[in-house]
Amino acid sequence: MDLSLDLFSPQAAPAEWLVIATGVAALAVTVPRRIWLLARNAITIAHEGGHGLLALATGRRLEGIRLHSDTSGLTVSRGRPTGVGVVLTLAAGYPAAPLLGLGGAALLGTHRVTLLLWLATALLLAMLVMVRNAYGVLTVLLTGAAFLLVSWLTTPEVQSVFAYAVVWFLLLGGVRPAFELQSKRRHGGAPDSDADQLARLTHVPAGVWLFFFHAVAICSLIGGGRWLLGY
């Protein structure tokens, strides 16, 4: 088997009803609070991974990532306490899941399901190296194992359903955290949120950063949804 050919070759496009069904399933996971509290761990992985990736990309030293059972997380990096690097690192968290969903939708728009699954597995393995607590290691391992098992052991049809469901969830689930943060701030909570830290660093109001998070998430959902649906 030529693995490189399999990775980059397009697979057969799924039926439109199946694409819509996976979107509805992702929405059903995102909206109900009890299910969301469990599923949100995946969004937290993407969120903290976004912080970590931008920390490395801007030359900061990534100390570690922690994921907690309440679906919160913490990424610690060392470097200048001010400047572009720390601003980009802080700003990367909330947009990470929507932008990953947008990238995944672009791949699925060209029917490269296998490439998407393997890229996701590679990103999870890279993140695992930097996770510094037991719950975080377990969460990333289980998520990575799901991608690996689906990639190796299931039929192309099952892989396609899984890939579309994951991308829809990143796009839909990526919208909710900014609204949750907005609600917390309205009630006096989350004084050290990413938006508030960015406000202190840049002197740009936290509300403007919240608008940025919302804009990225909603635009990603619209653009990604159009790619997934073939419009």
mmCIF file with all atom_site columns, C-alpha atoms in Angstrom:
data_model
loop_
_atom_site.group_PDB
_atom_site.id
_atom_site.type_symbol
_atom_site.label_atom_id
_atom_site.label_alt_id
_atom_site.label_comp_id
_atom_site.label_asym_id
_atom_site.label_entity_id
_atom_site.label_seq_id
_atom_site.pdbx_PDB_ins_code
_atom_site.Cartn_x
_atom_site.Cartn_y
_atom_site.Cartn_z
_atom_site.occupancy
_atom_site.B_iso_or_equiv
_atom_site.pdbx_formal_charge
_atom_site.auth_seq_id
_atom_site.auth_comp_id
_atom_site.auth_asym_id
_atom_site.auth_atom_id
_atom_site.pdbx_PDB_model_num
ATOM 1   C CA . MET A 1 1   ? 0.000   0.000  0.000  1.00 0.00 ? 1   MET A CA 1
ATOM 2   C CA . ASP A 1 2   ? 1.307   3.455  -0.937 1.00 0.00 ? 2   ASP A CA 1
ATOM 3   C CA . LEU A 1 3   ? 0.575   5.443  2.236  1.00 0.00 ? 3   LEU A CA 1
ATOM 4   C CA . SER A 1 4   ? 1.441   8.786  0.646  1.00 0.00 ? 4   SER A CA 1
ATOM 5   C CA . LEU A 1 5   ? -1.005  8.093  -2.173 1.00 0.00 ? 5   LEU A CA 1
ATOM 6   C CA . ASP A 1 6   ? -3.709  7.082  0.295  1.00 0.00 ? 6   ASP A CA 1
ATOM 7   C CA . LEU A 1 7   ? -3.153  10.209 2.365  1.00 0.00 ? 7   LEU A CA 1
ATOM 8   C CA . PHE A 1 8   ? -3.397  12.696 -0.470 1.00 0.00 ? 8   PHE A CA 1
ATOM 9   C CA . SER A 1 9   ? -5.886  10.939 -2.706 1.00 0.00 ? 9   SER A CA 1
ATOM 10  C CA . PRO A 1 10  ? -9.487  12.163 -2.504 1.00 0.00 ? 10  PRO A CA 1
ATOM 11  C CA . GLN A 1 11  ? -12.160 9.791  -1.256 1.00 0.00 ? 11  GLN A CA 1
ATOM 12  C CA . ALA A 1 12  ? -15.677 9.473  -2.599 1.00 0.00 ? 12  ALA A CA 1
ATOM 13  C CA . ALA A 1 13  ? -17.940 12.348 -1.569 1.00 0.00 ? 13  ALA A CA 1
ATOM 14  C CA . PRO A 1 14  ? -20.632 11.386 0.964  1.00 0.00 ? 14  PRO A CA 1
ATOM 15  C CA . ALA A 1 15  ? -24.302 11.908 0.225  1.00 0.00 ? 15  ALA A CA 1
ATOM 16  C CA . GLU A 1 16  ? -25.596 15.372 1.085  1.00 0.00 ? 16  GLU A CA 1
ATOM 17  C CA . TRP A 1 17  ? -28.075 13.944 3.592  1.00 0.00 ? 17  TRP A CA 1
ATOM 18  C CA . LEU A 1 18  ? -25.175 12.344 5.469  1.00 0.00 ? 18  LEU A CA 1
ATOM 19  C CA . VAL A 1 19  ? -23.296 15.644 5.656  1.00 0.00 ? 19  VAL A CA 1
ATOM 20  C CA . ILE A 1 20  ? -26.429 17.319 7.011  1.00 0.00 ? 20  ILE A CA 1
ATOM 21  C CA . ALA A 1 21  ? -27.035 14.467 9.488  1.00 0.00 ? 21  ALA A CA 1
ATOM 22  C CA . THR A 1 22  ? -23.524 14.764 10.930 1.00 0.00 ? 22  THR A CA 1
ATOM 23  C CA . GLY A 1 23  ? -24.084 18.506 11.318 1.00 0.00 ? 23  GLY A CA 1
ATOM 24  C CA . VAL A 1 24  ? -27.337 17.913 13.180 1.00 0.00 ? 24  VAL A CA 1
ATOM 25  C CA . ALA A 1 25  ? -25.589 15.355 15.398 1.00 0.00 ? 25  ALA A CA 1
ATOM 26  C CA . ALA A 1 26  ? -22.814 17.852 16.188 1.00 0.00 ? 26  ALA A CA 1
ATOM 27  C CA . LEU A 1 27  ? -25.415 20.479 17.031 1.00 0.00 ? 27  LEU A CA 1
ATOM 28  C CA . ALA A 1 28  ? -27.159 18.015 19.337 1.00 0.00 ? 28  ALA A CA 1
ATOM 29  C CA . VAL A 1 29  ? -23.857 17.566 21.191 1.00 0.00 ? 29  VAL A CA 1
ATOM 30  C CA . THR A 1 30  ? -23.180 21.314 21.367 1.00 0.00 ? 30  THR A CA 1
ATOM 31  C CA . VAL A 1 31  ? -26.521 22.674 22.613 1.00 0.00 ? 31  VAL A CA 1
ATOM 32  C CA . PRO A 1 32  ? -27.643 20.520 25.603 1.00 0.00 ? 32  PRO A CA 1
ATOM 33  C CA . ARG A 1 33  ? -25.668 21.599 28.658 1.00 0.00 ? 33  ARG A CA 1
ATOM 34  C CA . ARG A 1 34  ? -24.999 18.135 30.121 1.00 0.00 ? 34  ARG A CA 1
ATOM 35  C CA . ILE A 1 35  ? -23.622 16.712 26.887 1.00 0.00 ? 35  ILE A CA 1
ATOM 36  C CA . TRP A 1 36  ? -21.719 19.919 26.155 1.00 0.00 ? 36  TRP A CA 1
ATOM 37  C CA . LEU A 1 37  ? -19.913 19.795 29.507 1.00 0.00 ? 37  LEU A CA 1
ATOM 38  C CA . LEU A 1 38  ? -18.350 16.504 28.436 1.00 0.00 ? 38  LEU A CA 1
ATOM 39  C CA . ALA A 1 39  ? -17.830 17.300 24.762 1.00 0.00 ? 39  ALA A CA 1
ATOM 40  C CA . ARG A 1 40  ? -16.294 20.687 25.595 1.00 0.00 ? 40  ARG A CA 1
ATOM 41  C CA . ASN A 1 41  ? -13.072 18.888 26.549 1.00 0.00 ? 41  ASN A CA 1
ATOM 42  C CA . ALA A 1 42  ? -12.327 18.579 22.831 1.00 0.00 ? 42  ALA A CA 1
ATOM 43  C CA . ILE A 1 43  ? -12.744 22.334 22.360 1.00 0.00 ? 43  ILE A CA 1
ATOM 44  C CA . THR A 1 44  ? -10.438 22.928 25.338 1.00 0.00 ? 44  THR A CA 1
ATOM 45  C CA . ILE A 1 45  ? -7.789  20.727 23.708 1.00 0.00 ? 45  ILE A CA 1
ATOM 46  C CA . ALA A 1 46  ? -7.981  22.894 20.593 1.00 0.00 ? 46  ALA A CA 1
ATOM 47  C CA . HIS A 1 47  ? -8.039  26.113 22.655 1.00 0.00 ? 47  HIS A CA 1
ATOM 48  C CA . GLU A 1 48  ? -4.919  25.287 24.645 1.00 0.00 ? 48  GLU A CA 1
ATOM 49  C CA . GLY A 1 49  ? -3.257  23.830 21.579 1.00 0.00 ? 49  GLY A CA 1
ATOM 50  C CA . GLY A 1 50  ? -3.778  27.185 19.869 1.00 0.00 ? 50  GLY A CA 1
ATOM 51  C CA . HIS A 1 51  ? -2.041  28.988 22.722 1.00 0.00 ? 51  HIS A CA 1
ATOM 52  C CA . GLY A 1 52  ? 0.817   26.493 22.617 1.00 0.00 ? 52  GLY A CA 1
ATOM 53  C CA . LEU A 1 53  ? 1.282   26.631 18.856 1.00 0.00 ? 53  LEU A CA 1
ATOM 54  C CA . LEU A 1 54  ? 1.419   30.437 18.756 1.00 0.00 ? 54  LEU A CA 1
ATOM 55  C CA . ALA A 1 55  ? 3.781   30.493 21.726 1.00 0.00 ? 55  ALA A CA 1
ATOM 56  C CA . LEU A 1 56  ? 6.209   28.310 19.784 1.00 0.00 ? 56  LEU A CA 1
ATOM 57  C CA . ALA A 1 57  ? 5.632   30.189 16.525 1.00 0.00 ? 57  ALA A CA 1
ATOM 58  C CA . THR A 1 58  ? 6.476   33.535 18.148 1.00 0.00 ? 58  THR A CA 1
ATOM 59  C CA . GLY A 1 59  ? 9.641   32.248 19.795 1.00 0.00 ? 59  GLY A CA 1
ATOM 60  C CA . ARG A 1 60  ? 8.341   31.853 23.318 1.00 0.00 ? 60  ARG A CA 1
ATOM 61  C CA . ARG A 1 61  ? 9.371   28.851 25.416 1.00 0.00 ? 61  ARG A CA 1
ATOM 62  C CA . LEU A 1 62  ? 6.404   26.547 25.981 1.00 0.00 ? 62  LEU A CA 1
ATOM 63  C CA . GLU A 1 63  ? 6.579   25.243 29.551 1.00 0.00 ? 63  GLU A CA 1
ATOM 64  C CA . GLY A 1 64  ? 3.507   23.004 29.470 1.00 0.00 ? 64  GLY A CA 1
ATOM 65  C CA . ILE A 1 65  ? -0.218  22.589 29.033 1.00 0.00 ? 65  ILE A CA 1
ATOM 66  C CA . ARG A 1 66  ? -2.750  21.489 31.642 1.00 0.00 ? 66  ARG A CA 1
ATOM 67  C CA . LEU A 1 67  ? -6.309  20.326 30.976 1.00 0.00 ? 67  LEU A CA 1
ATOM 68  C CA . HIS A 1 68  ? -8.786  20.111 33.839 1.00 0.00 ? 68  HIS A CA 1
ATOM 69  C CA . SER A 1 69  ? -11.927 18.064 34.432 1.00 0.00 ? 69  SER A CA 1
ATOM 70  C CA . ASP A 1 70  ? -14.084 21.219 34.573 1.00 0.00 ? 70  ASP A CA 1
ATOM 71  C CA . THR A 1 71  ? -13.059 21.759 30.895 1.00 0.00 ? 71  THR A CA 1
ATOM 72  C CA . SER A 1 72  ? -10.789 24.673 31.764 1.00 0.00 ? 72  SER A CA 1
ATOM 73  C CA . GLY A 1 73  ? -7.150  24.650 30.760 1.00 0.00 ? 73  GLY A CA 1
ATOM 74  C CA . LEU A 1 74  ? -3.858  26.470 31.224 1.00 0.00 ? 74  LEU A CA 1
ATOM 75  C CA . THR A 1 75  ? -0.934  26.977 28.876 1.00 0.00 ? 75  THR A CA 1
ATOM 76  C CA . VAL A 1 76  ? 2.280   28.323 30.389 1.00 0.00 ? 76  VAL A CA 1
ATOM 77  C CA . SER A 1 77  ? 4.961   29.890 28.227 1.00 0.00 ? 77  SER A CA 1
ATOM 78  C CA . ARG A 1 78  ? 8.016   31.981 29.021 1.00 0.00 ? 78  ARG A CA 1
ATOM 79  C CA . GLY A 1 79  ? 9.250   35.041 27.227 1.00 0.00 ? 79  GLY A CA 1
ATOM 80  C CA . ARG A 1 80  ? 8.759   38.783 27.138 1.00 0.00 ? 80  ARG A CA 1
ATOM 81  C CA . PRO A 1 81  ? 5.746   39.775 29.268 1.00 0.00 ? 81  PRO A CA 1
ATOM 82  C CA . THR A 1 82  ? 4.713   42.330 26.631 1.00 0.00 ? 82  THR A CA 1
ATOM 83  C CA . GLY A 1 83  ? 4.913   42.590 22.886 1.00 0.00 ? 83  GLY A CA 1
ATOM 84  C CA . VAL A 1 84  ? 3.515   40.872 19.808 1.00 0.00 ? 84  VAL A CA 1
ATOM 85  C CA . GLY A 1 85  ? 4.470   37.359 20.884 1.00 0.00 ? 85  GLY A CA 1
ATOM 86  C CA . VAL A 1 86  ? 2.473   37.275 24.090 1.00 0.00 ? 86  VAL A CA 1
ATOM 87  C CA . VAL A 1 87  ? -0.474  39.081 22.460 1.00 0.00 ? 87  VAL A CA 1
ATOM 88  C CA . LEU A 1 88  ? -0.668  36.544 19.625 1.00 0.00 ? 88  LEU A CA 1
ATOM 89  C CA . THR A 1 89  ? -0.301  33.683 22.085 1.00 0.00 ? 89  THR A CA 1
ATOM 90  C CA . LEU A 1 90  ? -3.184  34.937 24.222 1.00 0.00 ? 90  LEU A CA 1
ATOM 91  C CA . ALA A 1 91  ? -5.351  35.760 21.210 1.00 0.00 ? 91  ALA A CA 1
ATOM 92  C CA . ALA A 1 92  ? -4.965  32.287 19.688 1.00 0.00 ? 92  ALA A CA 1
ATOM 93  C CA . GLY A 1 93  ? -7.065  30.305 22.173 1.00 0.00 ? 93  GLY A CA 1
ATOM 94  C CA . TYR A 1 94  ? -10.674 31.089 21.302 1.00 0.00 ? 94  TYR A CA 1
ATOM 95  C CA . PRO A 1 95  ? -10.160 31.163 17.510 1.00 0.00 ? 95  PRO A CA 1
ATOM 96  C CA . ALA A 1 96  ? -8.268  27.839 17.514 1.00 0.00 ? 96  ALA A CA 1
ATOM 97  C CA . ALA A 1 97  ? -11.229 25.432 17.386 1.00 0.00 ? 97  ALA A CA 1
ATOM 98  C CA . PRO A 1 98  ? -13.173 27.401 14.732 1.00 0.00 ? 98  PRO A CA 1
ATOM 99  C CA . LEU A 1 99  ? -10.073 27.791 12.563 1.00 0.00 ? 99  LEU A CA 1
ATOM 100 C CA . LEU A 1 100 ? -9.248  24.092 12.909 1.00 0.00 ? 100 LEU A CA 1
ATOM 101 C CA . GLY A 1 101 ? -12.813 23.394 11.848 1.00 0.00 ? 101 GLY A CA 1
ATOM 102 C CA . LEU A 1 102 ? -12.408 25.734 8.879  1.00 0.00 ? 102 LEU A CA 1
ATOM 103 C CA . GLY A 1 103 ? -9.199  23.988 7.847  1.00 0.00 ? 103 GLY A CA 1
ATOM 104 C CA . GLY A 1 104 ? -10.863 20.620 8.250  1.00 0.00 ? 104 GLY A CA 1
ATOM 105 C CA . ALA A 1 105 ? -13.804 21.781 6.139  1.00 0.00 ? 105 ALA A CA 1
ATOM 106 C CA . ALA A 1 106 ? -11.374 22.876 3.419  1.00 0.00 ? 106 ALA A CA 1
ATOM 107 C CA . LEU A 1 107 ? -9.873  19.372 3.371  1.00 0.00 ? 107 LEU A CA 1
ATOM 108 C CA . LEU A 1 108 ? -13.266 17.693 3.369  1.00 0.00 ? 108 LEU A CA 1
ATOM 109 C CA . GLY A 1 109 ? -14.378 20.051 0.626  1.00 0.00 ? 109 GLY A CA 1
ATOM 110 C CA . THR A 1 110 ? -11.755 18.317 -1.531 1.00 0.00 ? 110 THR A CA 1
ATOM 111 C CA . HIS A 1 111 ? -12.755 14.907 -0.053 1.00 0.00 ? 111 HIS A CA 1
ATOM 112 C CA . ARG A 1 112 ? -9.418  14.243 1.664  1.00 0.00 ? 112 ARG A CA 1
ATOM 113 C CA . VAL A 1 113 ? -10.792 12.395 4.664  1.00 0.00 ? 113 VAL A CA 1
ATOM 114 C CA . THR A 1 114 ? -7.721  10.255 5.334  1.00 0.00 ? 114 THR A CA 1
ATOM 115 C CA . LEU A 1 115 ? -5.381  13.243 5.296  1.00 0.00 ? 115 LEU A CA 1
ATOM 116 C CA . LEU A 1 116 ? -7.607  15.070 7.781  1.00 0.00 ? 116 LEU A CA 1
ATOM 117 C CA . LEU A 1 117 ? -7.696  12.109 10.194 1.00 0.00 ? 117 LEU A CA 1
ATOM 118 C CA . TRP A 1 118 ? -3.937  11.630 10.132 1.00 0.00 ? 118 TRP A CA 1
ATOM 119 C CA . LEU A 1 119 ? -3.190  15.333 10.509 1.00 0.00 ? 119 LEU A CA 1
ATOM 120 C CA . ALA A 1 120 ? -5.504  15.471 13.531 1.00 0.00 ? 120 ALA A CA 1
ATOM 121 C CA . THR A 1 121 ? -3.758  12.439 15.043 1.00 0.00 ? 121 THR A CA 1
ATOM 122 C CA . ALA A 1 122 ? -0.336  14.013 14.490 1.00 0.00 ? 122 ALA A CA 1
ATOM 123 C CA . LEU A 1 123 ? -1.419  17.290 16.125 1.00 0.00 ? 123 LEU A CA 1
ATOM 124 C CA . LEU A 1 124 ? -2.776  15.433 19.153 1.00 0.00 ? 124 LEU A CA 1
ATOM 125 C CA . LEU A 1 125 ? 0.441   13.435 19.533 1.00 0.00 ? 125 LEU A CA 1
ATOM 126 C CA . ALA A 1 126 ? 2.495   16.631 19.307 1.00 0.00 ? 126 ALA A CA 1
ATOM 127 C CA . MET A 1 127 ? 0.342   18.240 21.974 1.00 0.00 ? 127 MET A CA 1
ATOM 128 C CA . LEU A 1 128 ? 0.586   15.192 24.227 1.00 0.00 ? 128 LEU A CA 1
ATOM 129 C CA . VAL A 1 129 ? 4.310   15.820 24.672 1.00 0.00 ? 129 VAL A CA 1
ATOM 130 C CA . MET A 1 130 ? 3.560   19.155 26.339 1.00 0.00 ? 130 MET A CA 1
ATOM 131 C CA . VAL A 1 131 ? 0.671   18.097 28.615 1.00 0.00 ? 131 VAL A CA 1
ATOM 132 C CA . ARG A 1 132 ? 1.699   18.186 32.260 1.00 0.00 ? 132 ARG A CA 1
ATOM 133 C CA . ASN A 1 133 ? -1.186  16.665 34.259 1.00 0.00 ? 133 ASN A CA 1
ATOM 134 C CA . ALA A 1 134 ? -2.793  13.222 34.407 1.00 0.00 ? 134 ALA A CA 1
ATOM 135 C CA . TYR A 1 135 ? -6.276  14.288 33.365 1.00 0.00 ? 135 TYR A CA 1
ATOM 136 C CA . GLY A 1 136 ? -4.860  16.165 30.396 1.00 0.00 ? 136 GLY A CA 1
ATOM 137 C CA . VAL A 1 137 ? -2.769  13.187 29.308 1.00 0.00 ? 137 VAL A CA 1
ATOM 138 C CA . LEU A 1 138 ? -5.799  10.884 29.576 1.00 0.00 ? 138 LEU A CA 1
ATOM 139 C CA . THR A 1 139 ? -8.020  13.278 27.607 1.00 0.00 ? 139 THR A CA 1
ATOM 140 C CA . VAL A 1 140 ? -5.541  13.762 24.770 1.00 0.00 ? 140 VAL A CA 1
ATOM 141 C CA . LEU A 1 141 ? -4.688  10.040 24.661 1.00 0.00 ? 141 LEU A CA 1
ATOM 142 C CA . LEU A 1 142 ? -8.340  9.013  24.407 1.00 0.00 ? 142 LEU A CA 1
ATOM 143 C CA . THR A 1 143 ? -9.014  11.612 21.717 1.00 0.00 ? 143 THR A CA 1
ATOM 144 C CA . GLY A 1 144 ? -5.946  10.595 19.736 1.00 0.00 ? 144 GLY A CA 1
ATOM 145 C CA . ALA A 1 145 ? -6.804  6.922  20.125 1.00 0.00 ? 145 ALA A CA 1
ATOM 146 C CA . ALA A 1 146 ? -10.268 7.566  18.676 1.00 0.00 ? 146 ALA A CA 1
ATOM 147 C CA . PHE A 1 147 ? -8.756  9.155  15.566 1.00 0.00 ? 147 PHE A CA 1
ATOM 148 C CA . LEU A 1 148 ? -6.155  6.406  15.227 1.00 0.00 ? 148 LEU A CA 1
ATOM 149 C CA . LEU A 1 149 ? -8.637  3.556  15.590 1.00 0.00 ? 149 LEU A CA 1
ATOM 150 C CA . VAL A 1 150 ? -11.069 5.098  13.126 1.00 0.00 ? 150 VAL A CA 1
ATOM 151 C CA . SER A 1 151 ? -8.209  5.669  10.656 1.00 0.00 ? 151 SER A CA 1
ATOM 152 C CA . TRP A 1 152 ? -6.894  2.090  10.899 1.00 0.00 ? 152 TRP A CA 1
ATOM 153 C CA . LEU A 1 153 ? -9.859  -0.142 11.620 1.00 0.00 ? 153 LEU A CA 1
ATOM 154 C CA . THR A 1 154 ? -12.971 1.272  9.981  1.00 0.00 ? 154 THR A CA 1
ATOM 155 C CA . THR A 1 155 ? -14.330 1.469  6.462  1.00 0.00 ? 155 THR A CA 1
ATOM 156 C CA . PRO A 1 156 ? -14.019 4.611  4.327  1.00 0.00 ? 156 PRO A CA 1
ATOM 157 C CA . GLU A 1 157 ? -17.719 5.268  4.909  1.00 0.00 ? 157 GLU A CA 1
ATOM 158 C CA . VAL A 1 158 ? -17.311 5.252  8.693  1.00 0.00 ? 158 VAL A CA 1
ATOM 159 C CA . GLN A 1 159 ? -14.183 7.407  8.428  1.00 0.00 ? 159 GLN A CA 1
ATOM 160 C CA . SER A 1 160 ? -16.118 9.937  6.378  1.00 0.00 ? 160 SER A CA 1
ATOM 161 C CA . VAL A 1 161 ? -18.979 10.118 8.904  1.00 0.00 ? 161 VAL A CA 1
ATOM 162 C CA . PHE A 1 162 ? -16.504 10.516 11.772 1.00 0.00 ? 162 PHE A CA 1
ATOM 163 C CA . ALA A 1 163 ? -14.504 13.217 9.976  1.00 0.00 ? 163 ALA A CA 1
ATOM 164 C CA . TYR A 1 164 ? -17.572 15.263 9.052  1.00 0.00 ? 164 TYR A CA 1
ATOM 165 C CA . ALA A 1 165 ? -18.969 14.981 12.585 1.00 0.00 ? 165 ALA A CA 1
ATOM 166 C CA . VAL A 1 166 ? -15.674 16.144 14.091 1.00 0.00 ? 166 VAL A CA 1
ATOM 167 C CA . VAL A 1 167 ? -15.363 19.137 11.759 1.00 0.00 ? 167 VAL A CA 1
ATOM 168 C CA . TRP A 1 168 ? -18.988 20.167 12.302 1.00 0.00 ? 168 TRP A CA 1
ATOM 169 C CA . PHE A 1 169 ? -18.401 19.942 16.056 1.00 0.00 ? 169 PHE A CA 1
ATOM 170 C CA . LEU A 1 170 ? -15.302 22.158 15.868 1.00 0.00 ? 170 LEU A CA 1
ATOM 171 C CA . LEU A 1 171 ? -17.236 24.728 13.838 1.00 0.00 ? 171 LEU A CA 1
ATOM 172 C CA . LEU A 1 172 ? -20.405 24.666 15.947 1.00 0.00 ? 172 LEU A CA 1
ATOM 173 C CA . GLY A 1 173 ? -18.735 24.052 19.298 1.00 0.00 ? 173 GLY A CA 1
ATOM 174 C CA . GLY A 1 174 ? -16.191 26.763 18.540 1.00 0.00 ? 174 GLY A CA 1
ATOM 175 C CA . VAL A 1 175 ? -18.959 29.369 18.615 1.00 0.00 ? 175 VAL A CA 1
ATOM 176 C CA . ARG A 1 176 ? -20.208 28.663 22.139 1.00 0.00 ? 176 ARG A CA 1
ATOM 177 C CA . PRO A 1 177 ? -17.133 29.414 24.343 1.00 0.00 ? 177 PRO A CA 1
ATOM 178 C CA . ALA A 1 178 ? -17.019 33.120 23.444 1.00 0.00 ? 178 ALA A CA 1
ATOM 179 C CA . PHE A 1 179 ? -20.680 33.472 24.411 1.00 0.00 ? 179 PHE A CA 1
ATOM 180 C CA . GLU A 1 180 ? -19.954 31.655 27.678 1.00 0.00 ? 180 GLU A CA 1
ATOM 181 C CA . LEU A 1 181 ? -17.087 34.041 28.383 1.00 0.00 ? 181 LEU A CA 1
ATOM 182 C CA . GLN A 1 182 ? -19.300 37.010 27.565 1.00 0.00 ? 182 GLN A CA 1
ATOM 183 C CA . SER A 1 183 ? -21.921 35.757 30.025 1.00 0.00 ? 183 SER A CA 1
ATOM 184 C CA . LYS A 1 184 ? -19.338 35.222 32.776 1.00 0.00 ? 184 LYS A CA 1
ATOM 185 C CA . ARG A 1 185 ? -17.926 38.710 32.323 1.00 0.00 ? 185 ARG A CA 1
ATOM 186 C CA . ARG A 1 186 ? -21.422 40.212 32.392 1.00 0.00 ? 186 ARG A CA 1
ATOM 187 C CA . HIS A 1 187 ? -21.885 38.684 35.844 1.00 0.00 ? 187 HIS A CA 1
ATOM 188 C CA . GLY A 1 188 ? -18.483 39.795 37.094 1.00 0.00 ? 188 GLY A CA 1
ATOM 189 C CA . GLY A 1 189 ? -16.660 36.510 36.516 1.00 0.00 ? 189 GLY A CA 1
ATOM 190 C CA . ALA A 1 190 ? -13.470 35.549 34.646 1.00 0.00 ? 190 ALA A CA 1
ATOM 191 C CA . PRO A 1 191 ? -11.450 38.691 35.498 1.00 0.00 ? 191 PRO A CA 1
ATOM 192 C CA . ASP A 1 192 ? -8.302  37.055 34.100 1.00 0.00 ? 192 ASP A CA 1
ATOM 193 C CA . SER A 1 193 ? -9.845  35.718 30.912 1.00 0.00 ? 193 SER A CA 1
ATOM 194 C CA . ASP A 1 194 ? -7.916  35.866 27.645 1.00 0.00 ? 194 ASP A CA 1
ATOM 195 C CA . ALA A 1 195 ? -9.925  38.939 26.616 1.00 0.00 ? 195 ALA A CA 1
ATOM 196 C CA . ASP A 1 196 ? -9.152  40.752 29.872 1.00 0.00 ? 196 ASP A CA 1
ATOM 197 C CA . GLN A 1 197 ? -5.452  39.919 29.746 1.00 0.00 ? 197 GLN A CA 1
ATOM 198 C CA . LEU A 1 198 ? -5.341  41.115 26.150 1.00 0.00 ? 198 LEU A CA 1
ATOM 199 C CA . ALA A 1 199 ? -7.096  44.331 27.166 1.00 0.00 ? 199 ALA A CA 1
ATOM 200 C CA . ARG A 1 200 ? -4.462  45.009 29.809 1.00 0.00 ? 200 ARG A CA 1
ATOM 201 C CA . LEU A 1 201 ? -1.623  44.288 27.387 1.00 0.00 ? 201 LEU A CA 1
ATOM 202 C CA . THR A 1 202 ? -2.928  46.211 24.378 1.00 0.00 ? 202 THR A CA 1
ATOM 203 C CA . HIS A 1 203 ? -5.181  48.865 25.956 1.00 0.00 ? 203 HIS A CA 1
ATOM 204 C CA . VAL A 1 204 ? -7.875  47.666 23.552 1.00 0.00 ? 204 VAL A CA 1
ATOM 205 C CA . PRO A 1 205 ? -11.137 47.032 25.473 1.00 0.00 ? 205 PRO A CA 1
ATOM 206 C CA . ALA A 1 206 ? -11.952 43.439 26.340 1.00 0.00 ? 206 ALA A CA 1
ATOM 207 C CA . GLY A 1 207 ? -15.245 43.853 24.491 1.00 0.00 ? 207 GLY A CA 1
ATOM 208 C CA . VAL A 1 208 ? -13.348 44.407 21.255 1.00 0.00 ? 208 VAL A CA 1
ATOM 209 C CA . TRP A 1 209 ? -11.411 41.186 21.791 1.00 0.00 ? 209 TRP A CA 1
ATOM 210 C CA . LEU A 1 210 ? -14.670 39.374 22.502 1.00 0.00 ? 210 LEU A CA 1
ATOM 211 C CA . PHE A 1 211 ? -16.045 40.727 19.233 1.00 0.00 ? 211 PHE A CA 1
ATOM 212 C CA . PHE A 1 212 ? -12.932 39.383 17.495 1.00 0.00 ? 212 PHE A CA 1
ATOM 213 C CA . PHE A 1 213 ? -13.483 35.925 19.021 1.00 0.00 ? 213 PHE A CA 1
ATOM 214 C CA . HIS A 1 214 ? -17.129 35.976 17.955 1.00 0.00 ? 214 HIS A CA 1
ATOM 215 C CA . ALA A 1 215 ? -16.278 37.157 14.449 1.00 0.00 ? 215 ALA A CA 1
ATOM 216 C CA . VAL A 1 216 ? -13.694 34.439 13.854 1.00 0.00 ? 216 VAL A CA 1
ATOM 217 C CA . ALA A 1 217 ? -16.014 31.711 15.143 1.00 0.00 ? 217 ALA A CA 1
ATOM 218 C CA . ILE A 1 218 ? -19.083 32.813 13.189 1.00 0.00 ? 218 ILE A CA 1
ATOM 219 C CA . CYS A 1 219 ? -17.192 33.489 9.955  1.00 0.00 ? 219 CYS A CA 1
ATOM 220 C CA . SER A 1 220 ? -15.486 30.102 10.256 1.00 0.00 ? 220 SER A CA 1
ATOM 221 C CA . LEU A 1 221 ? -18.857 28.418 10.769 1.00 0.00 ? 221 LEU A CA 1
ATOM 222 C CA . ILE A 1 222 ? -20.342 30.122 7.712  1.00 0.00 ? 222 ILE A CA 1
ATOM 223 C CA . GLY A 1 223 ? -17.337 29.461 5.484  1.00 0.00 ? 223 GLY A CA 1
ATOM 224 C CA . GLY A 1 224 ? -16.748 25.951 6.769  1.00 0.00 ? 224 GLY A CA 1
ATOM 225 C CA . GLY A 1 225 ? -20.417 25.068 6.501  1.00 0.00 ? 225 GLY A CA 1
ATOM 226 C CA . ARG A 1 226 ? -20.475 26.161 2.865  1.00 0.00 ? 226 ARG A CA 1
ATOM 227 C CA . TRP A 1 227 ? -17.451 23.964 2.094  1.00 0.00 ? 227 TRP A CA 1
ATOM 228 C CA . LEU A 1 228 ? -18.950 20.964 3.876  1.00 0.00 ? 228 LEU A CA 1
ATOM 229 C CA . LEU A 1 229 ? -22.249 21.340 2.056  1.00 0.00 ? 229 LEU A CA 1
ATOM 230 C CA . GLY A 1 230 ? -20.529 21.910 -1.283 1.00 0.00 ? 230 GLY A CA 1
ATOM 231 C CA . TYR A 1 231 ? -21.789 25.450 -1.885 1.00 0.00 ? 231 TYR A CA 1
#
